[in-house]
XYZ file of C-alpha atoms in Angstrom:
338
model
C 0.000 0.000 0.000
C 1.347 3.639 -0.959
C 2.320 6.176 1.886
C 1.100 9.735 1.165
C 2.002 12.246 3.370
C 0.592 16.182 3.527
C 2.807 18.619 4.548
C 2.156 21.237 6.626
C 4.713 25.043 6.900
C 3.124 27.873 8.349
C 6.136 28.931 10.917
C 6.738 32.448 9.110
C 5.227 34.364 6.564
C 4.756 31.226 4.117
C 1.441 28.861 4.079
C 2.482 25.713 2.492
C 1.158 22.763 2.095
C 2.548 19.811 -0.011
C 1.918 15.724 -0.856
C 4.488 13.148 -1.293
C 3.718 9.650 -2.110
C 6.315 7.026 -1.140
C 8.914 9.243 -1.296
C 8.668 11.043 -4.140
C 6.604 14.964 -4.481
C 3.746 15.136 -6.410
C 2.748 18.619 -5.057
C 4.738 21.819 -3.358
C 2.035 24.828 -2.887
C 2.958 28.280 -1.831
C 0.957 31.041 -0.375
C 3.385 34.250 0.647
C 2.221 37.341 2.359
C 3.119 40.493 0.846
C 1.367 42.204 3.257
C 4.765 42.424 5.593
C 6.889 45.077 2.897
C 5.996 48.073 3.858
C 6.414 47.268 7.742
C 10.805 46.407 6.671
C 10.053 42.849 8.387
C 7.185 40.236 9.307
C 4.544 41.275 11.490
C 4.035 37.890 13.651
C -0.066 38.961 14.045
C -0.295 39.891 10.715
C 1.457 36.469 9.776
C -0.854 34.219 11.717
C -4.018 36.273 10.651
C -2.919 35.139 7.103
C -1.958 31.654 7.464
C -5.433 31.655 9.164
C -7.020 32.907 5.900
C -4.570 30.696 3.549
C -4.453 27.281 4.777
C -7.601 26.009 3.524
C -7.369 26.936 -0.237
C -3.523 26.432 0.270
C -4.485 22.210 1.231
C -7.002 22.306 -0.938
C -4.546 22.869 -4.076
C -2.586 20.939 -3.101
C -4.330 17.552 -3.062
C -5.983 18.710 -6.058
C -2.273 19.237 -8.269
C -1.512 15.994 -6.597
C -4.921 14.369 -8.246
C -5.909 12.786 -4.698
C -8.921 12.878 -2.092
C -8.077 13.729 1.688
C -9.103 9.984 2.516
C -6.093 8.955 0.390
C -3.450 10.266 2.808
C -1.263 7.904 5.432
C -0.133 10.726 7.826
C -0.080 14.540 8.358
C 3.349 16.096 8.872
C 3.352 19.713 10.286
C 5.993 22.232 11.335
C 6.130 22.167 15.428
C 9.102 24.792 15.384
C 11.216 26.638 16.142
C 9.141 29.869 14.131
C 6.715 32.471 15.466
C 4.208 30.738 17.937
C 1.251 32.553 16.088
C 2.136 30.967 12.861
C 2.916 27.292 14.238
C -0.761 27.257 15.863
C -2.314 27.713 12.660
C -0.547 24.725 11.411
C -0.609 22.974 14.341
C -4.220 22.900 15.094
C -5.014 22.817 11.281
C -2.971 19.489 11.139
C -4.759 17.915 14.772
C -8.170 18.522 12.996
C -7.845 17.203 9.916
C -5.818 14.004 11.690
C -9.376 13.314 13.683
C -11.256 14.305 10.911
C -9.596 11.830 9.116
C -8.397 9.525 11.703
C -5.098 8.958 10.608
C -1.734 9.910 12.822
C -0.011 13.410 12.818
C 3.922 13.661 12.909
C 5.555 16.760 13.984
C 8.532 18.278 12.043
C 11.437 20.527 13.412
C 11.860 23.157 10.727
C 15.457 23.026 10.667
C 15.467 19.071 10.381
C 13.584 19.724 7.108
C 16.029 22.342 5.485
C 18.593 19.469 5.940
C 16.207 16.428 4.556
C 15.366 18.639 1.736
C 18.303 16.817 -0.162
C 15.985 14.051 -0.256
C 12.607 15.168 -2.013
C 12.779 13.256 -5.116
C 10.577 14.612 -8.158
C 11.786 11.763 -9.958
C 12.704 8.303 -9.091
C 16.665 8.853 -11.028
C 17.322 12.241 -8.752
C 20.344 12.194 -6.487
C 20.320 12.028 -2.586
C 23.043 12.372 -0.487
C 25.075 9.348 1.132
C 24.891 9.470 5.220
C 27.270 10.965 6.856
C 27.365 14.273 5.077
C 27.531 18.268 6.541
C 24.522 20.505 5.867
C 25.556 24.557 6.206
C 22.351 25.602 7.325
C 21.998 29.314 6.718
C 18.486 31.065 6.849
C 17.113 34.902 8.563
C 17.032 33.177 11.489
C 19.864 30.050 11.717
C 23.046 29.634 10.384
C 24.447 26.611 11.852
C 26.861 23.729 10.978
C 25.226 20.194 11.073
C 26.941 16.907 10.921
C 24.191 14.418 9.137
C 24.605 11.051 10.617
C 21.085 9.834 9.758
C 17.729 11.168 8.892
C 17.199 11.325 12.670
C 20.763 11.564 14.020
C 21.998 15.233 13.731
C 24.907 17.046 15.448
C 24.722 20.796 15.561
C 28.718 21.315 15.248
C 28.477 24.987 15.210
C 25.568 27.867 15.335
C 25.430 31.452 14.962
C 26.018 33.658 18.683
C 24.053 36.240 17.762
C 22.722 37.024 14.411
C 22.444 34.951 11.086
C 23.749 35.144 8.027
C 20.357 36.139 6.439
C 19.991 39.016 9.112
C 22.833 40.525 8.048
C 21.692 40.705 4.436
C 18.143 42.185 5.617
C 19.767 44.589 7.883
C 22.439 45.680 5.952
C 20.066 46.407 3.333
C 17.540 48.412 4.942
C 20.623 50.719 5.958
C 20.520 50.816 2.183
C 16.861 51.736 1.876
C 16.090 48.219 -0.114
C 12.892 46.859 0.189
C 12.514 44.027 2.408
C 13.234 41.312 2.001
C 16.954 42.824 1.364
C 18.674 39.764 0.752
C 17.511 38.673 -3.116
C 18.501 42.160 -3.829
C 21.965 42.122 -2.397
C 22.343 39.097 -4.733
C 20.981 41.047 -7.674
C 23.195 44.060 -6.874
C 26.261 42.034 -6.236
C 26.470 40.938 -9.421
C 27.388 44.902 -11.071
C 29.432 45.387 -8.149
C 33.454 45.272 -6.888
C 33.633 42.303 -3.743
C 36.577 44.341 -2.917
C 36.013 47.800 -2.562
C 34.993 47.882 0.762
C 36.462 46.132 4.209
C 34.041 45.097 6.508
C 34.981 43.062 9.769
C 35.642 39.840 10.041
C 34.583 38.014 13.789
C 37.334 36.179 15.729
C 34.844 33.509 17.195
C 36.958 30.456 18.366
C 35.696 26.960 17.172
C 33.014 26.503 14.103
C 29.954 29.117 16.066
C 29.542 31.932 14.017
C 28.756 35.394 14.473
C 27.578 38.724 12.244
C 26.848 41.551 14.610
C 29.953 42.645 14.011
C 30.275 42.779 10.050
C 26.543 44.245 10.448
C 27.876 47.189 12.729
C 31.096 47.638 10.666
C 28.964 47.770 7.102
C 26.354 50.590 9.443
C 29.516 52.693 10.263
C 30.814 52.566 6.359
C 27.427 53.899 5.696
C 27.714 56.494 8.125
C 30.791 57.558 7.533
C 30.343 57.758 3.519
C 26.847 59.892 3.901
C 28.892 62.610 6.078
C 31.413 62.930 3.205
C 28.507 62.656 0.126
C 24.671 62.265 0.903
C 24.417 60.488 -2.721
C 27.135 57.725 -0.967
C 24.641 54.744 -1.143
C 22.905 55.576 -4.626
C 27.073 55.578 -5.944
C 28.113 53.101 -4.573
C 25.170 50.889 -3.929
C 26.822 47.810 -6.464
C 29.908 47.936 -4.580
C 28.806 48.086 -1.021
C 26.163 44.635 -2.238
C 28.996 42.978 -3.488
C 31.793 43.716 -1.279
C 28.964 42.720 2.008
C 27.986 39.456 0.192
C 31.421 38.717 -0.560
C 32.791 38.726 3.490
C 29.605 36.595 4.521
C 30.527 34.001 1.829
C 34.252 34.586 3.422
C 32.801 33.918 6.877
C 30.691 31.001 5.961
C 33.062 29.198 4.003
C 35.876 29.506 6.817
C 34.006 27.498 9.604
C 32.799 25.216 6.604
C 36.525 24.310 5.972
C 36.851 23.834 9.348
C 34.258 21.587 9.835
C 35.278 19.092 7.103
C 38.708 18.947 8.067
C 37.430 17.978 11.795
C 35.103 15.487 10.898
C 36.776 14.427 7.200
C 33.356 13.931 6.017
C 33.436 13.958 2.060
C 30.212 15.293 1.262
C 28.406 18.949 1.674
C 25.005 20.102 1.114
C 23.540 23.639 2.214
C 20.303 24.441 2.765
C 18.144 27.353 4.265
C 16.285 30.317 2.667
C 20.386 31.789 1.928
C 21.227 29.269 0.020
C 19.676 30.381 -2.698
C 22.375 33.146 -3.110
C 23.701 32.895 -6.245
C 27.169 33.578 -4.539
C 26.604 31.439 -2.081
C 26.125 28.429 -4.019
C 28.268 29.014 -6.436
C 31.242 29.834 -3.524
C 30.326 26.456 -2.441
C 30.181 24.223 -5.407
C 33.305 25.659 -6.168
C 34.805 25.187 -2.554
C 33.701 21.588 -2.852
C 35.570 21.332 -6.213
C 38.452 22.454 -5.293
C 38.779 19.902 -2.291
C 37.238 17.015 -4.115
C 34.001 16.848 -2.090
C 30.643 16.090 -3.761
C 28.237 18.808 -3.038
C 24.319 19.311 -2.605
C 23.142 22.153 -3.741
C 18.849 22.422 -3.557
C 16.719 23.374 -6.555
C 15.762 27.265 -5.164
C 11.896 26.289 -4.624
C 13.599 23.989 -1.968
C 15.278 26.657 -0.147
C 12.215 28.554 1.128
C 10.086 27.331 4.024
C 8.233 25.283 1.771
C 5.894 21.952 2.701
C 7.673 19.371 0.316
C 10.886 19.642 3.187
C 7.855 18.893 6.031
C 6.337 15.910 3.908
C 9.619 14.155 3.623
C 10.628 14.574 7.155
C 7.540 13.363 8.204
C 7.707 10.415 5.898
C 10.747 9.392 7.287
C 9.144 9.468 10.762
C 6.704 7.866 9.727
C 8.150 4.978 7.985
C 9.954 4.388 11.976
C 6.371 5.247 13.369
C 7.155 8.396 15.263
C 3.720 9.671 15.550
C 2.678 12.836 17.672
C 0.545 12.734 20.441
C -2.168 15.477 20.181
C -1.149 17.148 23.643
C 1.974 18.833 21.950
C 2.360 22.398 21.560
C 4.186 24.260 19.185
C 7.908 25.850 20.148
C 9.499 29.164 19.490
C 13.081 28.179 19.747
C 15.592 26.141 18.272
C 15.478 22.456 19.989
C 18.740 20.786 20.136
């Protein structure tokens, strides 16, 4: 008998909902909320007041592109955290009453857990999956972390950001810029016209494989400064360089505690994953890191980087496959869970 799982994400600003039967996707759906651009960042109540008004058509579509009823699926996977608590309930209490409705078990998904298993949604039977044990660089708004991949349930958190992520940085940086949020696709754009080195930003001294980006953040905030007291047209002249030069040090920063890491643990293979990784510096700075050193790398199609469902559904199949069901008295969670 097939397994077919629904996916549940709602732990942002992104209602998805997605169906994978034995293994392989036959449907990723995406609602975002634009609603969050003019505030520079998401607005947690106005986040959960939309996941509230897109979950049903978002489910709906879903089973519909995946040409299946509701009494056709195995399990419901859902995101239990870390994200904004708001958000999770939506999808929490979305998935617990369509489980009874249905009467079929729920599995809860830590978000992170499905950035890394998002190597493993297969669109086709043929498409390539990484070999266990290999190192996810997890880098998202909220995480950037190093991850040693020992199973589908057996993950080390080697390293983790002390304060904020790489994906922070790009916001933050450019709303000093006056880009429109979110900052960090148009970093990427800009970086692309610009010089990598025409400005110097700092570099953090933080001892093992943790990382840290106040620092870069507060050095690219006093370049600003500094160049608007000389010439008030300083960010419109220089906005290519100042991308490029900023997405240049966090690839610098990433990549160093990367090398790190596989020289500690001399594992041969590296994927990344997160909402950063779909950088075009980024992944090309890794593919070509992992070339260099003979490593095989796993780079994720860009609909895979979001917070998207199909990462959920394939977590959850896993768990279910081992029969790690959720009991119906858990809550969501805010924060990361080791």
């Amino acid at each position: 008998m097939s397994i077919t799982i629904l996916g549940i994400e709602s732990s942002c600003d992104d209602t998805s909902a997605a169906v994978i039967r034995d293994g392989l996707l036959m449907s990723n759906v995406i609602a975002s909320q634009s609603v969050h651009e003019q505030y520079g960042g998401v607005v947690p109540e106005l986040a959960s007041r939309a996941h509230q008004q897109n979950i049903v058509p978002v489910v709906d579509t879903a089973l519909k592109k995946a040409g299946i009823q509701p009494s056709d699926l195995s399990a419901i996977a859902f995101t239990r955290g870390p994200g904004l608590l708001g958000s999770l309930l939506v999808g929490t209490s979305f998935a617990k009453g369509l489980s009874l409705a249905l009467r079929i078990p729920i599995v809860d998904v830590n978000h992170l857990h499905g950035h890394v298993l998002s190597h493993f949604i297969r669109e086709e039977l043929s498409d390539r999956v990484p070999e266990y044990p290999f190192l996810t660089l997890l880098i998202s708004g909220g995480n950037s972390q190093l991850i040693l991949v020992r199973d589908y349930n057996d993950m080390e958190i080697l390293g983790a950001t002390i304060d904020d992520a790489a994906g922070e940085a790009f916001d933050k940086c450019a709303k000093v810029m006056g880009l429109p949020y979110p900052g960090g696709p148009h970093i990427d754009r800009l970086a692309a016209e610009g010089d990598p080195k025409r400005f110097h930003f700092a570099r953090p001294r933080i001892p093992g494989l943790d990382y840290s980006f106040s620092g870069l953040k507060t050095s690219f905030l006093y370049t600003v400064r500094d160049g608007l007291r000389a010439d008030e047209n300083f960010i419109t002249a220089n906005m290519a360089d100042l991308a490029a030069s900023l997405q240049h040090t966090i690839i610098d920063i990433l990549l160093d505690k990367l090398d790190k890491a596989v020289k500690q643990t001399g594992v041969r293979t590296v994927a990344i994953g997160g909402g950063v990784s779909a950088n075009s510096g980024v992944r090309q700075a890794v593919a070509d890191y992992c070339t260099t050193h003979g490593l095989t790398a796993f780079i994720p199609k860009r609909s895979f980087t979001t917070d998207n469902a199909a990462m959920v559904a394939i977590a959850g199949y896993y768990k279910y496959l081992d029969g790690q069901f959720c009991r119906y008295e858990e809550t969501p969670f805010a924060r990361v869970q080791v």
